[in-house]
């Protein structure tokens, strides 16, 4: 016996076809939107405003509205972050005064986007509590640990100059913060030049004494930087990042204990110690003005004069104008 095939009316097929077509259009539009979406690659360090911005998640919706997604990359300090900016591996990041200058000497790619106010108490030269060294002048002939090309490099230069010494009068030992602290604690170096929060952690450890901080010697600005090419092509995105940082700054300035609790797990330093560092930090992101630009140029000229950077660099020519 032969089974008969029942014909399906064309009218019942139409709704299914429309649904399939609508789904296909939706998928196509979604894929097209993702294809057009651009990426902002943000480099951050374990401590600072950018890691707070990452944790709070307020940058993503701002940039999504402009057609961007955010990709975050962590760096141990400013110098490697600046190298990544030069290499085109990230589009935005922050560093102290000195790393951008070393990066500019290697490439003309960097653009200064904004800065935070001076925080001279946020870095210092430390010696062991029982050390016979009681003035910067006493560093003559001593081993001094520091991270080469970091913001504290300039602090050391200015401090020894003010004491009537030169770099040739000491023995710099170039070490990353973790290695420098280990060398300091076992007595392999006589002094350590370091920034917060490692500075605050060393103080809390009980065997460190402040020989000098940046007061009267260096401003210790924090800079936000991009590449000139990214800045030229993505001005609205940079403005959105600056606005998001400004929001975090307002919150952080008035909630240092809450900030310390939020940062403690990622930094690996107890919240009470971080609170000390955060109270020495400054807040209020702003464009570079003439005074800050000239101060940064003085730092650059100092390092060129010491032959620590191979050529002169032009700070003013690398400063991005807001909204451009």
mmCIF file of N, CA and C in Angstrom, residues 10 34 51 57 83 90 95 98 104 108 116 138 157 185 188 211 222 244 261-262 267 271 294-295 305:
data_model
loop_
_atom_site.group_PDB
_atom_site.id
_atom_site.type_symbol
_atom_site.label_atom_id
_atom_site.label_comp_id
_atom_site.label_asym_id
_atom_site.label_seq_id
_atom_site.Cartn_x
_atom_site.Cartn_y
_atom_site.Cartn_z
ATOM 1 N N UNK A 10 1.186 26.676 0.619
ATOM 2 C CA UNK A 10 2.209 27.736 0.519
ATOM 3 C C UNK A 10 2.002 28.805 1.570
ATOM 4 N N UNK A 34 30.041 44.182 14.566
ATOM 5 C CA UNK A 34 31.286 43.760 15.225
ATOM 6 C C UNK A 34 32.493 43.991 14.317
ATOM 7 N N UNK A 51 43.939 51.192 36.728
ATOM 8 C CA UNK A 51 43.490 49.890 37.234
ATOM 9 C C UNK A 51 42.146 50.046 37.941
ATOM 10 N N UNK A 57 34.667 49.389 35.490
ATOM 11 C CA UNK A 57 33.937 49.071 34.269
ATOM 12 C C UNK A 57 33.172 50.216 33.644
ATOM 13 N N UNK A 83 57.431 51.351 25.978
ATOM 14 C CA UNK A 83 57.977 50.582 24.858
ATOM 15 C C UNK A 83 56.844 49.980 24.026
ATOM 16 N N UNK A 90 49.989 48.886 22.288
ATOM 17 C CA UNK A 90 48.874 49.482 23.034
ATOM 18 C C UNK A 90 48.619 50.880 22.475
ATOM 19 N N UNK A 95 52.262 56.798 32.791
ATOM 20 C CA UNK A 95 53.623 56.623 33.321
ATOM 21 C C UNK A 95 54.040 57.896 34.026
ATOM 22 N N UNK A 98 59.710 60.313 33.708
ATOM 23 C CA UNK A 98 60.893 59.898 32.961
ATOM 24 C C UNK A 98 60.646 58.879 31.855
ATOM 25 N N UNK A 104 60.499 58.733 23.973
ATOM 26 C CA UNK A 104 60.599 59.732 22.904
ATOM 27 C C UNK A 104 61.979 59.712 22.254
ATOM 28 N N UNK A 108 59.509 58.799 17.712
ATOM 29 C CA UNK A 108 58.705 60.022 17.714
ATOM 30 C C UNK A 108 57.218 59.702 17.751
ATOM 31 N N UNK A 116 48.255 64.289 35.781
ATOM 32 C CA UNK A 116 47.725 64.512 37.123
ATOM 33 C C UNK A 116 48.628 65.531 37.821
ATOM 34 N N UNK A 138 75.915 61.889 51.879
ATOM 35 C CA UNK A 138 76.539 60.676 52.398
ATOM 36 C C UNK A 138 76.457 59.498 51.427
ATOM 37 N N UNK A 157 68.748 61.925 40.334
ATOM 38 C CA UNK A 157 69.608 62.912 39.668
ATOM 39 C C UNK A 157 69.517 64.267 40.355
ATOM 40 N N UNK A 185 66.814 44.830 51.415
ATOM 41 C CA UNK A 185 66.586 44.151 52.691
ATOM 42 C C UNK A 185 67.744 43.244 53.103
ATOM 43 N N UNK A 188 72.489 44.373 50.160
ATOM 44 C CA UNK A 188 73.326 44.355 48.959
ATOM 45 C C UNK A 188 73.476 45.744 48.342
ATOM 46 N N UNK A 211 65.377 59.181 53.415
ATOM 47 C CA UNK A 211 66.499 60.115 53.342
ATOM 48 C C UNK A 211 66.038 61.416 52.705
ATOM 49 N N UNK A 222 52.155 62.447 36.950
ATOM 50 C CA UNK A 222 51.740 61.238 36.252
ATOM 51 C C UNK A 222 51.153 61.669 34.913
ATOM 52 N N UNK A 244 36.279 59.579 31.494
ATOM 53 C CA UNK A 244 36.085 58.440 32.399
ATOM 54 C C UNK A 244 37.101 58.471 33.536
ATOM 55 N N UNK A 261 41.007 49.243 49.555
ATOM 56 C CA UNK A 261 40.418 47.899 49.642
ATOM 57 C C UNK A 261 40.236 47.287 48.263
ATOM 58 N N UNK A 262 39.869 48.125 47.297
ATOM 59 C CA UNK A 262 39.653 47.623 45.934
ATOM 60 C C UNK A 262 40.965 47.212 45.270
ATOM 61 N N UNK A 267 47.267 44.402 43.838
ATOM 62 C CA UNK A 267 48.610 44.927 44.100
ATOM 63 C C UNK A 267 49.389 43.985 45.013
ATOM 64 N N UNK A 271 45.513 46.834 52.477
ATOM 65 C CA UNK A 271 44.781 48.084 52.275
ATOM 66 C C UNK A 271 45.272 49.237 53.161
ATOM 67 N N UNK A 294 57.015 72.797 30.107
ATOM 68 C CA UNK A 294 58.384 73.286 30.290
ATOM 69 C C UNK A 294 59.133 72.454 31.330
ATOM 70 N N UNK A 295 58.438 72.039 32.385
ATOM 71 C CA UNK A 295 59.087 71.217 33.412
ATOM 72 C C UNK A 295 59.498 69.867 32.831
ATOM 73 N N UNK A 305 71.660 65.903 28.745
ATOM 74 C CA UNK A 305 72.938 66.452 29.189
ATOM 75 C C UNK A 305 73.796 65.427 29.896
#
